[in-house]
Tab-separated table of N, CA and C in Angstrom:
chain	number	residue	atom	x	y	z
A	19	MET	N	6.077	25.075	-3.374
A	19	MET	CA	5.219	24.057	-2.807
A	19	MET	C	5.373	24.040	-1.292
A	20	ALA	N	4.272	24.040	-0.586
A	20	ALA	CA	4.298	24.062	0.859
A	20	ALA	C	4.778	22.715	1.408
A	21	LYS	N	5.447	22.782	2.564
A	21	LYS	CA	5.875	21.551	3.225
A	21	LYS	C	4.660	20.769	3.692
A	22	ARG	N	4.742	19.474	3.613
A	22	ARG	CA	3.657	18.617	4.069
A	22	ARG	C	3.695	18.496	5.585
A	23	LYS	N	2.532	18.584	6.199
A	23	LYS	CA	2.417	18.304	7.622
A	23	LYS	C	1.824	16.907	7.722
A	24	LEU	N	2.651	15.973	8.167
A	24	LEU	CA	2.249	14.575	8.190
A	24	LEU	C	1.868	14.124	9.599
A	25	PHE	N	0.905	13.207	9.628
A	25	PHE	CA	0.442	12.600	10.866
A	25	PHE	C	0.526	11.085	10.706
A	26	TYR	N	0.480	10.391	11.832
A	26	TYR	CA	0.441	8.935	11.750
A	26	TYR	C	-0.585	8.377	12.711
A	27	TYR	N	-1.058	7.202	12.338
A	27	TYR	CA	-1.980	6.458	13.181
A	27	TYR	C	-1.579	4.993	13.093
A	28	ALA	N	-1.228	4.414	14.231
A	28	ALA	CA	-0.804	3.017	14.279
A	28	ALA	C	-1.987	2.141	14.661
A	29	ILE	N	-2.088	1.001	13.986
A	29	ILE	CA	-3.170	0.068	14.291
A	29	ILE	C	-2.598	-1.337	14.461
A	30	LYS	N	-3.177	-2.076	15.390
A	30	LYS	CA	-2.795	-3.474	15.582
A	30	LYS	C	-3.710	-4.328	14.723
A	31	THR	N	-3.086	-5.207	13.938
A	31	THR	CA	-3.848	-6.087	13.057
A	31	THR	C	-3.374	-7.525	13.260
A	32	LYS	N	-4.021	-8.446	12.586
A	32	LYS	CA	-3.647	-9.870	12.666
A	32	LYS	C	-2.267	-10.142	12.076
A	33	ILE	N	-1.757	-9.219	11.250
A	33	ILE	CA	-0.433	-9.431	10.653
A	33	ILE	C	0.632	-8.574	11.337
A	34	GLY	N	0.256	-7.858	12.377
A	34	GLY	CA	1.192	-6.994	13.089
A	34	GLY	C	0.739	-5.545	13.046
A	35	LYS	N	1.589	-4.684	13.572
A	35	LYS	CA	1.267	-3.264	13.631
A	35	LYS	C	1.461	-2.613	12.262
A	36	ILE	N	0.468	-1.859	11.840
A	36	ILE	CA	0.499	-1.139	10.562
A	36	ILE	C	0.367	0.338	10.869
A	37	LEU	N	1.096	1.149	10.120
A	37	LEU	CA	1.075	2.593	10.328
A	37	LEU	C	0.483	3.278	9.103
A	38	ILE	N	-0.492	4.130	9.334
A	38	ILE	CA	-1.051	4.963	8.270
A	38	ILE	C	-0.431	6.341	8.424
A	39	VAL	N	0.273	6.792	7.401
A	39	VAL	CA	0.835	8.146	7.376
A	39	VAL	C	-0.092	8.965	6.496
A	40	TRP	N	-0.557	10.092	7.030
A	40	TRP	CA	-1.561	10.867	6.309
A	40	TRP	C	-1.338	12.362	6.502
A	41	GLN	N	-2.086	13.118	5.720
A	41	GLN	CA	-1.995	14.578	5.762
A	41	GLN	C	-3.360	15.169	5.424
A	42	VAL	N	-3.503	16.440	5.681
A	42	VAL	CA	-4.695	17.156	5.250
A	42	VAL	C	-4.288	17.942	4.014
A	43	GLN	N	-5.050	17.745	2.936
A	43	GLN	CA	-4.745	18.373	1.657
A	43	GLN	C	-6.035	18.983	1.118
A	44	ASN	N	-6.063	20.292	0.976
A	44	ASN	CA	-7.268	20.987	0.511
A	44	ASN	C	-8.494	20.597	1.348
A	45	CYS	N	-8.327	20.602	2.644
A	45	CYS	CA	-9.391	20.270	3.613
A	45	CYS	C	-9.804	18.803	3.585
A	46	ASN	N	-9.079	17.952	2.886
A	46	ASN	CA	-9.386	16.521	2.824
A	46	ASN	C	-8.247	15.716	3.421
A	47	SER	N	-8.587	14.640	4.096
A	47	SER	CA	-7.571	13.712	4.601
A	47	SER	C	-7.077	12.877	3.433
A	48	LYS	N	-5.765	12.787	3.289
A	48	LYS	CA	-5.159	11.991	2.217
A	48	LYS	C	-4.078	11.097	2.809
A	49	ILE	N	-4.097	9.838	2.418
A	49	ILE	CA	-3.081	8.904	2.886
A	49	ILE	C	-1.812	9.112	2.063
A	50	TYR	N	-0.714	9.296	2.767
A	50	TYR	CA	0.583	9.536	2.161
A	50	TYR	C	1.353	8.222	1.999
A	51	SER	N	1.188	7.334	2.972
A	51	SER	CA	1.781	6.005	2.849
A	51	SER	C	1.222	5.083	3.928
A	52	ILE	N	1.408	3.798	3.676
A	52	ILE	CA	1.032	2.768	4.641
A	52	ILE	C	2.281	1.936	4.869
A	53	LEU	N	2.639	1.769	6.129
A	53	LEU	CA	3.836	0.999	6.448
A	53	LEU	C	3.429	-0.312	7.106
A	54	LEU	N	3.920	-1.392	6.511
A	54	LEU	CA	3.647	-2.728	7.026
A	54	LEU	C	4.745	-3.140	7.998
A	55	PRO	N	4.466	-4.136	8.843
A	55	PRO	CA	5.491	-4.568	9.790
A	55	PRO	C	6.667	-5.206	9.060
A	56	PRO	N	7.851	-5.183	9.632
A	56	PRO	CA	8.187	-4.521	10.887
A	56	PRO	C	8.685	-3.102	10.635
A	57	PHE	N	8.423	-2.235	11.546
A	57	PHE	CA	8.965	-0.880	11.532
A	57	PHE	C	9.044	-0.433	12.976
A	58	THR	N	9.816	0.623	13.200
A	58	THR	CA	9.887	1.195	14.547
A	58	THR	C	9.521	2.667	14.454
A	59	LEU	N	9.033	3.184	15.535
A	59	LEU	CA	8.704	4.600	15.562
A	59	LEU	C	9.956	5.444	15.336
A	60	ARG	N	11.092	4.935	15.761
A	60	ARG	CA	12.355	5.655	15.559
A	60	ARG	C	12.653	5.826	14.066
A	61	THR	N	12.477	4.751	13.290
A	61	THR	CA	12.740	4.860	11.852
A	61	THR	C	11.717	5.770	11.178
A	62	ILE	N	10.495	5.778	11.683
A	62	ILE	CA	9.472	6.674	11.135
A	62	ILE	C	9.866	8.120	11.386
A	63	LYS	N	10.306	8.405	12.600
A	63	LYS	CA	10.698	9.781	12.956
A	63	LYS	C	11.946	10.210	12.171
A	64	GLU	N	12.809	9.263	11.826
A	64	GLU	CA	13.972	9.588	10.999
A	64	GLU	C	13.534	9.933	9.584
A	65	ARG	N	12.573	9.182	9.058
A	65	ARG	CA	12.089	9.420	7.702
A	65	ARG	C	11.244	10.684	7.617
A	66	TYR	N	10.412	10.897	8.624
A	66	TYR	CA	9.505	12.054	8.671
A	66	TYR	C	9.709	12.768	10.010
A	67	PRO	N	10.734	13.624	10.112
A	67	PRO	CA	11.109	14.202	11.407
A	67	PRO	C	10.004	14.947	12.167
A	68	LYS	N	9.093	15.584	11.491
A	68	LYS	CA	8.083	16.385	12.190
A	68	LYS	C	6.719	15.700	12.276
A	69	ILE	N	6.681	14.408	11.996
A	69	ILE	CA	5.415	13.680	12.013
A	69	ILE	C	4.838	13.645	13.431
A	70	GLN	N	3.525	13.713	13.512
A	70	GLN	CA	2.829	13.723	14.802
A	70	GLN	C	1.734	12.658	14.823
A	71	PRO	N	1.460	12.087	15.993
A	71	PRO	CA	0.332	11.153	16.079
A	71	PRO	C	-0.988	11.922	16.026
A	72	LYS	N	-1.929	11.430	15.237
A	72	LYS	CA	-3.228	12.087	15.129
A	72	LYS	C	-4.162	11.162	14.351
A	73	VAL	N	-5.443	11.266	14.626
A	73	VAL	CA	-6.426	10.476	13.898
A	73	VAL	C	-7.709	11.287	13.784
A	74	ASN	N	-8.456	11.006	12.745
A	74	ASN	CA	-9.790	11.586	12.595
A	74	ASN	C	-10.721	10.463	12.138
A	75	GLY	N	-11.970	10.778	11.931
A	75	GLY	CA	-12.957	9.767	11.567
A	75	GLY	C	-12.651	9.051	10.268
A	76	ILE	N	-12.152	9.781	9.283
A	76	ILE	CA	-11.852	9.174	7.977
A	76	ILE	C	-10.710	8.169	8.103
A	77	ILE	N	-9.668	8.560	8.803
A	77	ILE	CA	-8.515	7.671	8.978
A	77	ILE	C	-8.908	6.471	9.844
A	78	LYS	N	-9.736	6.691	10.853
A	78	LYS	CA	-10.224	5.568	11.671
A	78	LYS	C	-11.009	4.569	10.821
A	79	LYS	N	-11.789	5.072	9.879
A	79	LYS	CA	-12.564	4.192	8.998
A	79	LYS	C	-11.631	3.338	8.138
A	80	VAL	N	-10.590	3.962	7.569
A	80	VAL	CA	-9.618	3.217	6.766
A	80	VAL	C	-8.894	2.199	7.651
A	81	ALA	N	-8.535	2.607	8.868
A	81	ALA	CA	-7.864	1.695	9.796
A	81	ALA	C	-8.748	0.478	10.080
A	82	ASN	N	-10.027	0.705	10.256
A	82	ASN	CA	-10.956	-0.396	10.498
A	82	ASN	C	-11.039	-1.311	9.272
A	83	GLN	N	-11.046	-0.730	8.080
A	83	GLN	CA	-11.057	-1.542	6.857
A	83	GLN	C	-9.788	-2.388	6.763
A	84	ILE	N	-8.646	-1.805	7.119
A	84	ILE	CA	-7.378	-2.541	7.085
A	84	ILE	C	-7.422	-3.693	8.087
A	85	LYS	N	-7.949	-3.445	9.284
A	85	LYS	CA	-8.083	-4.519	10.278
A	85	LYS	C	-8.951	-5.651	9.737
A	86	GLN	N	-10.066	-5.299	9.124
A	86	GLN	CA	-10.955	-6.313	8.557
A	86	GLN	C	-10.269	-7.082	7.431
A	87	PHE	N	-9.562	-6.343	6.568
A	87	PHE	CA	-8.848	-6.954	5.447
A	87	PHE	C	-7.827	-7.969	5.951
A	88	THR	N	-7.043	-7.576	6.970
A	88	THR	CA	-6.002	-8.470	7.484
A	88	THR	C	-6.594	-9.624	8.304
A	89	ALA	N	-7.874	-9.536	8.608
A	89	ALA	CA	-8.570	-10.637	9.282
A	89	ALA	C	-9.245	-11.563	8.268
A	90	GLY	N	-9.045	-11.285	6.971
A	90	GLY	CA	-9.567	-12.155	5.932
A	90	GLY	C	-10.886	-11.718	5.319
A	91	LYS	N	-11.405	-10.582	5.711
A	91	LYS	CA	-12.670	-10.098	5.150
A	91	LYS	C	-12.436	-9.476	3.776
A	92	GLN	N	-13.452	-9.525	2.940
A	92	GLN	CA	-13.358	-8.920	1.611
A	92	GLN	C	-13.668	-7.434	1.738
A	93	ILE	N	-12.689	-6.615	1.444
A	93	ILE	CA	-12.807	-5.162	1.544
A	93	ILE	C	-12.418	-4.548	0.199
A	94	GLN	N	-13.203	-3.599	-0.266
A	94	GLN	CA	-12.840	-2.840	-1.465
A	94	GLN	C	-12.423	-1.449	-0.998
A	95	PHE	N	-11.133	-1.191	-1.047
A	95	PHE	CA	-10.609	0.104	-0.632
A	95	PHE	C	-10.866	1.144	-1.711
A	96	SER	N	-10.976	2.382	-1.296
A	96	SER	CA	-11.166	3.492	-2.228
A	96	SER	C	-9.833	4.161	-2.543
A	97	LEU	N	-9.666	4.520	-3.804
A	97	LEU	CA	-8.475	5.286	-4.197
A	97	LEU	C	-8.606	6.760	-3.824
A	98	GLN	N	-9.810	7.190	-3.539
A	98	GLN	CA	-10.076	8.614	-3.280
A	98	GLN	C	-9.246	9.188	-2.138
A	99	LEU	N	-8.901	8.350	-1.165
A	99	LEU	CA	-8.173	8.840	0.004
A	99	LEU	C	-6.659	8.820	-0.166
A	100	LEU	N	-6.170	8.326	-1.295
A	100	LEU	CA	-4.729	8.226	-1.513
A	100	LEU	C	-4.175	9.485	-2.168
A	101	ASP	N	-3.014	9.908	-1.717
A	101	ASP	CA	-2.336	11.039	-2.348
A	101	ASP	C	-1.536	10.511	-3.535
A	102	LEU	N	-2.205	10.376	-4.663
A	102	LEU	CA	-1.565	9.837	-5.863
A	102	LEU	C	-0.605	10.832	-6.514
A	103	THR	N	-0.604	12.080	-6.054
A	103	THR	CA	0.291	13.093	-6.624
A	103	THR	C	1.754	12.804	-6.303
A	104	ILE	N	2.013	11.938	-5.327
A	104	ILE	CA	3.402	11.631	-4.968
A	104	ILE	C	4.032	10.608	-5.919
A	105	LEU	N	3.218	10.038	-6.811
A	105	LEU	CA	3.694	8.996	-7.721
A	105	LEU	C	4.200	9.572	-9.037
A	106	LYS	N	5.220	8.931	-9.586
A	106	LYS	CA	5.659	9.264	-10.941
A	106	LYS	C	4.684	8.611	-11.914
A	107	ASP	N	4.657	9.091	-13.139
A	107	ASP	CA	3.659	8.656	-14.112
A	107	ASP	C	3.652	7.140	-14.326
A	108	PHE	N	4.816	6.534	-14.569
A	108	PHE	CA	4.869	5.098	-14.807
A	108	PHE	C	4.388	4.323	-13.590
A	109	GLN	N	4.863	4.716	-12.408
A	109	GLN	CA	4.450	4.023	-11.190
A	109	GLN	C	2.941	4.133	-10.981
A	110	LYS	N	2.394	5.289	-11.275
A	110	LYS	CA	0.952	5.477	-11.124
A	110	LYS	C	0.191	4.524	-12.046
A	111	LYS	N	0.649	4.370	-13.289
A	111	LYS	CA	-0.002	3.453	-14.226
A	111	LYS	C	0.061	2.013	-13.713
A	112	VAL	N	1.220	1.620	-13.213
A	112	VAL	CA	1.384	0.267	-12.679
A	112	VAL	C	0.465	0.051	-11.477
A	113	LEU	N	0.451	1.022	-10.570
A	113	LEU	CA	-0.356	0.868	-9.357
A	113	LEU	C	-1.850	0.864	-9.661
A	114	LEU	N	-2.275	1.655	-10.617
A	114	LEU	CA	-3.700	1.667	-10.962
A	114	LEU	C	-4.129	0.337	-11.586
A	115	LEU	N	-3.257	-0.276	-12.388
A	115	LEU	CA	-3.558	-1.608	-12.923
A	115	LEU	C	-3.571	-2.648	-11.801
A	116	THR	N	-2.633	-2.533	-10.891
A	116	THR	CA	-2.543	-3.467	-9.768
A	116	THR	C	-3.776	-3.365	-8.877
A	117	TYR	N	-4.273	-2.170	-8.698
A	117	TYR	CA	-5.472	-1.941	-7.874
A	117	TYR	C	-6.659	-2.768	-8.380
A	118	ARG	N	-6.697	-3.005	-9.687
A	118	ARG	CA	-7.829	-3.715	-10.304
A	118	ARG	C	-7.740	-5.244	-10.219
A	119	ILE	N	-6.632	-5.767	-9.697
A	119	ILE	CA	-6.523	-7.224	-9.570
A	119	ILE	C	-7.507	-7.676	-8.490
A	120	PRO	N	-8.450	-8.534	-8.843
A	120	PRO	CA	-9.455	-8.962	-7.863
A	120	PRO	C	-8.868	-9.776	-6.710
A	121	ARG	N	-9.508	-9.673	-5.585
A	121	ARG	CA	-9.158	-10.467	-4.412
A	121	ARG	C	-9.163	-11.948	-4.802
A	122	GLY	N	-8.154	-12.665	-4.331
A	122	GLY	CA	-8.086	-14.093	-4.599
A	122	GLY	C	-7.463	-14.442	-5.935
A	123	GLN	N	-7.016	-13.441	-6.678
A	123	GLN	CA	-6.360	-13.685	-7.966
A	123	GLN	C	-4.984	-13.041	-7.962
A	124	VAL	N	-4.140	-13.505	-8.860
A	124	VAL	CA	-2.804	-12.930	-9.005
A	124	VAL	C	-2.543	-12.617	-10.466
A	125	GLU	N	-1.618	-11.735	-10.680
A	125	GLU	CA	-1.107	-11.392	-12.022
A	125	GLU	C	0.405	-11.509	-11.934
A	126	THR	N	1.057	-11.568	-13.070
A	126	THR	CA	2.523	-11.571	-13.070
A	126	THR	C	3.039	-10.171	-13.392
A	127	TYR	N	4.288	-9.960	-13.004
A	127	TYR	CA	4.933	-8.688	-13.324
A	127	TYR	C	4.910	-8.472	-14.837
A	128	GLY	N	5.182	-9.552	-15.573
A	128	GLY	CA	5.206	-9.473	-17.030
A	128	GLY	C	3.852	-9.159	-17.636
A	129	SER	N	2.791	-9.725	-17.082
A	129	SER	CA	1.458	-9.457	-17.643
A	129	SER	C	1.059	-7.998	-17.439
A	130	ILE	N	1.451	-7.435	-16.319
A	130	ILE	CA	1.169	-6.007	-16.101
A	130	ILE	C	1.966	-5.173	-17.096
A	131	ALA	N	3.227	-5.533	-17.314
A	131	ALA	CA	4.057	-4.810	-18.286
A	131	ALA	C	3.424	-4.875	-19.678
A	132	ARG	N	2.953	-6.068	-20.062
A	132	ARG	CA	2.323	-6.209	-21.383
A	132	ARG	C	1.057	-5.358	-21.484
A	133	LYS	N	0.274	-5.300	-20.441
A	133	LYS	CA	-0.933	-4.465	-20.450
A	133	LYS	C	-0.585	-2.986	-20.633
A	134	LEU	N	0.606	-2.622	-20.190
A	134	LEU	CA	1.079	-1.246	-20.369
A	134	LEU	C	1.778	-1.061	-21.711
A	135	GLY	N	1.884	-2.144	-22.486
A	135	GLY	CA	2.521	-2.064	-23.798
A	135	GLY	C	4.030	-2.062	-23.746
A	136	ILE	N	4.585	-2.626	-22.688
A	136	ILE	CA	6.041	-2.629	-22.521
A	136	ILE	C	6.543	-4.070	-22.569
A	137	LEU	N	7.202	-4.419	-23.663
A	137	LEU	CA	7.798	-5.742	-23.773
A	137	LEU	C	9.002	-5.824	-22.851
A	138	ARG	N	9.159	-6.956	-22.209
A	138	ARG	CA	10.274	-7.167	-21.279
A	138	ARG	C	10.310	-6.097	-20.185
A	139	GLY	N	9.167	-5.692	-19.714
A	139	GLY	CA	9.090	-4.647	-18.688
A	139	GLY	C	8.804	-5.165	-17.293
A	140	ALA	N	8.948	-6.477	-17.095
A	140	ALA	CA	8.619	-7.061	-15.788
A	140	ALA	C	9.443	-6.443	-14.660
A	141	ARG	N	10.717	-6.228	-14.900
A	141	ARG	CA	11.569	-5.645	-13.846
A	141	ARG	C	11.145	-4.220	-13.506
A	142	ALA	N	10.798	-3.456	-14.526
A	142	ALA	CA	10.348	-2.082	-14.279
A	142	ALA	C	9.057	-2.085	-13.456
A	143	VAL	N	8.167	-3.020	-13.773
A	143	VAL	CA	6.931	-3.161	-12.992
A	143	VAL	C	7.279	-3.549	-11.559
A	144	GLY	N	8.190	-4.483	-11.410
A	144	GLY	CA	8.623	-4.900	-10.075
A	144	GLY	C	9.184	-3.744	-9.270
A	145	GLN	N	9.970	-2.891	-9.915
A	145	GLN	CA	10.518	-1.731	-9.214
A	145	GLN	C	9.425	-0.751	-8.804
A	146	ALA	N	8.469	-0.532	-9.693
A	146	ALA	CA	7.359	0.368	-9.364
A	146	ALA	C	6.574	-0.178	-8.171
A	147	LEU	N	6.352	-1.486	-8.157
A	147	LEU	CA	5.610	-2.098	-7.046
A	147	LEU	C	6.428	-2.146	-5.763
A	148	ALA	N	7.748	-2.271	-5.897
A	148	ALA	CA	8.608	-2.289	-4.714
A	148	ALA	C	8.527	-0.972	-3.942
A	149	HIS	N	8.140	0.080	-4.632
A	149	HIS	CA	8.032	1.399	-3.997
A	149	HIS	C	6.574	1.839	-3.863
A	150	ASN	N	5.674	0.878	-3.792
A	150	ASN	CA	4.255	1.176	-3.609
A	150	ASN	C	4.053	1.776	-2.213
A	151	PRO	N	3.646	3.035	-2.134
A	151	PRO	CA	3.439	3.631	-0.814
A	151	PRO	C	2.120	3.214	-0.158
A	152	PHE	N	1.286	2.478	-0.878
A	152	PHE	CA	-0.048	2.144	-0.373
A	152	PHE	C	-0.328	0.638	-0.368
A	153	PRO	N	0.579	-0.191	0.200
A	153	PRO	CA	0.313	-1.624	0.185
A	153	PRO	C	-1.000	-1.936	0.903
A	154	LEU	N	-1.608	-3.009	0.537
A	154	LEU	CA	-2.926	-3.470	0.960
A	154	LEU	C	-4.007	-2.731	0.197
A	155	ILE	N	-3.998	-1.406	0.223
A	155	ILE	CA	-5.004	-0.647	-0.530
A	155	ILE	C	-4.772	-0.860	-2.022
A	156	ILE	N	-3.526	-0.739	-2.443
A	156	ILE	CA	-3.138	-1.151	-3.794
A	156	ILE	C	-2.388	-2.458	-3.596
A	157	PRO	N	-3.044	-3.574	-3.941
A	157	PRO	CA	-2.595	-4.903	-3.513
A	157	PRO	C	-1.417	-5.471	-4.293
A	158	CYS	N	-0.246	-4.885	-4.088
A	158	CYS	CA	0.938	-5.355	-4.796
A	158	CYS	C	1.298	-6.789	-4.407
A	159	HIS	N	0.760	-7.273	-3.288
A	159	HIS	CA	1.011	-8.674	-2.902
A	159	HIS	C	0.367	-9.646	-3.884
A	160	ARG	N	-0.526	-9.157	-4.741
A	160	ARG	CA	-1.193	-10.018	-5.728
A	160	ARG	C	-0.399	-10.161	-7.026
A	161	VAL	N	0.813	-9.624	-7.046
A	161	VAL	CA	1.650	-9.718	-8.248
A	161	VAL	C	2.805	-10.666	-7.952
A	162	ILE	N	2.955	-11.664	-8.844
A	162	ILE	CA	3.957	-12.702	-8.639
A	162	ILE	C	4.835	-12.833	-9.890
A	163	LYS	N	5.848	-13.678	-9.780
A	163	LYS	CA	6.741	-13.927	-10.908
A	163	LYS	C	6.069	-14.868	-11.911
A	164	SER	N	6.548	-14.860	-13.135
A	164	SER	CA	5.946	-15.678	-14.192
A	164	SER	C	6.115	-17.171	-13.944
A	165	ASP	N	7.103	-17.563	-13.128
A	165	ASP	CA	7.290	-18.987	-12.828
A	165	ASP	C	6.399	-19.466	-11.681
A	166	GLY	N	5.556	-18.565	-11.175
A	166	GLY	CA	4.645	-18.922	-10.093
A	166	GLY	C	5.186	-18.660	-8.705
A	167	SER	N	6.472	-18.325	-8.607
A	167	SER	CA	7.022	-17.999	-7.285
A	167	SER	C	6.567	-16.593	-6.890
A	168	LEU	N	6.655	-16.308	-5.614
A	168	LEU	CA	6.060	-15.073	-5.106
A	168	LEU	C	6.782	-13.798	-5.518
A	169	GLY	N	8.075	-13.853	-5.707
A	169	GLY	CA	8.799	-12.622	-6.012
A	169	GLY	C	9.010	-11.827	-4.741
A	170	GLY	N	9.324	-10.568	-4.895
A	170	GLY	CA	9.652	-9.742	-3.744
A	170	GLY	C	8.445	-9.144	-3.049
A	171	PHE	N	8.701	-8.668	-1.851
A	171	PHE	CA	7.694	-7.944	-1.083
A	171	PHE	C	8.421	-7.216	0.037
A	172	GLY	N	9.408	-6.436	-0.378
A	172	GLY	CA	10.200	-5.678	0.591
A	172	GLY	C	10.899	-6.564	1.605
A	173	GLY	N	11.332	-7.748	1.183
A	173	GLY	CA	12.013	-8.648	2.097
A	173	GLY	C	11.069	-9.401	3.020
A	174	ARG	N	9.779	-9.284	2.772
A	174	ARG	CA	8.792	-9.925	3.653
A	174	ARG	C	7.931	-10.907	2.858
A	175	VAL	N	8.580	-11.880	2.245
A	175	VAL	CA	7.859	-12.849	1.422
A	175	VAL	C	6.869	-13.644	2.276
A	176	GLY	N	7.215	-13.890	3.535
A	176	GLY	CA	6.294	-14.590	4.432
A	176	GLY	C	5.001	-13.814	4.621
A	177	LEU	N	5.111	-12.500	4.701
A	177	LEU	CA	3.924	-11.651	4.834
A	177	LEU	C	3.098	-11.692	3.546
A	178	LYS	N	3.781	-11.677	2.398
A	178	LYS	CA	3.084	-11.773	1.116
A	178	LYS	C	2.317	-13.093	1.033
A	179	ARG	N	2.963	-14.175	1.436
A	179	ARG	CA	2.329	-15.494	1.430
A	179	ARG	C	1.102	-15.486	2.343
A	180	LYS	N	1.225	-14.883	3.507
A	180	LYS	CA	0.118	-14.824	4.459
A	180	LYS	C	-1.052	-14.021	3.891
A	181	LEU	N	-0.775	-12.888	3.260
A	181	LEU	CA	-1.837	-12.066	2.669
A	181	LEU	C	-2.549	-12.819	1.551
A	182	LEU	N	-1.790	-13.493	0.703
A	182	LEU	CA	-2.413	-14.264	-0.379
A	182	LEU	C	-3.238	-15.415	0.179
A	183	SER	N	-2.743	-16.071	1.212
A	183	SER	CA	-3.494	-17.154	1.848
A	183	SER	C	-4.803	-16.646	2.431
A	184	LEU	N	-4.776	-15.452	3.045
A	184	LEU	CA	-6.004	-14.850	3.574
A	184	LEU	C	-7.059	-14.675	2.485
A	185	GLU	N	-6.598	-14.483	1.248
A	185	GLU	CA	-7.494	-14.267	0.120
A	185	GLU	C	-7.853	-15.567	-0.591
A	186	GLY	N	-7.337	-16.683	-0.094
A	186	GLY	CA	-7.672	-17.963	-0.679
A	186	GLY	C	-6.788	-18.379	-1.840
A	187	VAL	N	-5.672	-17.684	-2.038
A	187	VAL	CA	-4.743	-18.040	-3.113
A	187	VAL	C	-3.837	-19.152	-2.595
A	188	LYS	N	-3.748	-20.242	-3.343
A	188	LYS	CA	-2.851	-21.348	-2.982
A	188	LYS	C	-1.440	-20.967	-3.361
A	189	VAL	N	-0.572	-20.922	-2.348
A	189	VAL	CA	0.820	-20.540	-2.602
A	189	VAL	C	1.767	-21.644	-2.196
């Protein structure tokens, strides 16, 4: 398997700076990950040593959609631009179900597990979502605990609350 040549594009949004990490795959731009604040360019370079800044029209379009989304606009992101090949099978199933949660609604970790036919699988769902490389596009912020509390969001529960509030969810 050939080494990935990764690029990044940083955008300023209402929730802070967001980084789109992307690559060209079979002549198509594919998003490899989206990093939410806070992050530093130093940590990015440590994680992806040969990453370079670069943008094209497709990535600019996604960046504009992310800006609109974080400003409270209703945006339907496409899965077509995501590199889903980096996901393990279970995580892919969880993320695809999560992608279908409508704006302004929430699901619980347990309900997603049940939809996958896994009893007592809430923690496994939580782990799959904790490693979601495509936050916002795959809206893991719309998944909460069964008691109504927000649950995790990479240590950024305030950001999760803000994203849900932007969508009109009372938290």
